[in-house]
Amino acid sequence: MTNNDRQNWIINIENSAAVVESQLGWEVVKSVFERYGAKNVCDLNSTDLPEVFSELYAIEADLG
């Protein structure tokens, strides 16, 4: 994964995380990160970024 790819995944995760946090609270976002051994988006392993985004986006989609 290139640095640009990583940055794009991080931006997407941050956007979904912000929506989830605004509706359900930080604890929900935190629980997704913790499943991947991270405290925040910057702690995530590059290989986990697509899966983390997928989880957060699914939660976000269920809100609408």
XYZ file of C-alpha atoms in Angstrom:
64
model
C 0.000 0.000 0.000
C 1.384 3.359 -0.962
C 1.476 6.271 1.441
C -1.185 7.985 -0.684
C -3.438 4.906 -0.462
C -2.997 4.802 3.321
C -3.861 8.486 3.587
C -7.021 7.987 1.511
C -8.152 5.086 3.725
C -7.479 7.181 6.832
C -9.557 10.061 5.460
C -12.430 7.693 4.667
C -12.224 6.098 8.113
C -12.142 9.483 9.830
C -15.215 10.631 7.891
C -17.228 7.510 8.743
C -15.984 7.561 12.325
C -17.170 11.157 12.710
C -20.683 10.245 11.565
C -20.825 7.172 13.807
C -19.475 9.129 16.776
C -21.994 11.944 16.296
C -24.907 9.492 16.313
C -23.760 6.710 18.644
C -20.783 8.067 20.585
C -17.034 7.576 20.655
C -17.313 4.217 22.427
C -18.693 2.571 19.277
C -15.831 3.878 17.137
C -13.337 2.984 19.848
C -14.627 -0.583 19.977
C -13.989 -1.008 16.232
C -10.433 0.320 16.590
C -9.780 -1.890 19.623
C -10.735 -5.031 17.669
C -7.721 -4.237 15.512
C -5.403 -3.450 18.423
C -5.540 0.309 17.905
C -6.498 3.281 20.047
C -7.112 5.565 17.072
C -6.929 5.626 13.301
C -3.187 6.373 13.247
C -2.449 3.199 15.239
C -4.089 0.970 12.628
C -2.006 -1.383 10.536
C -2.191 -0.539 6.831
C -3.497 -4.013 6.045
C -6.445 -3.472 8.422
C -7.583 -0.132 6.994
C -10.040 -1.526 4.408
C -11.676 -3.789 6.997
C -11.955 -1.021 9.591
C -13.516 1.279 7.012
C -15.906 -1.461 5.993
C -17.055 -1.963 9.590
C -17.503 1.738 10.277
C -19.268 2.315 6.956
C -21.665 -0.546 7.675
C -22.532 1.016 11.032
C -22.966 4.391 9.334
C -25.201 2.899 6.635
C -27.440 1.336 9.294
C -27.980 4.802 10.777
C -29.626 6.092 7.622
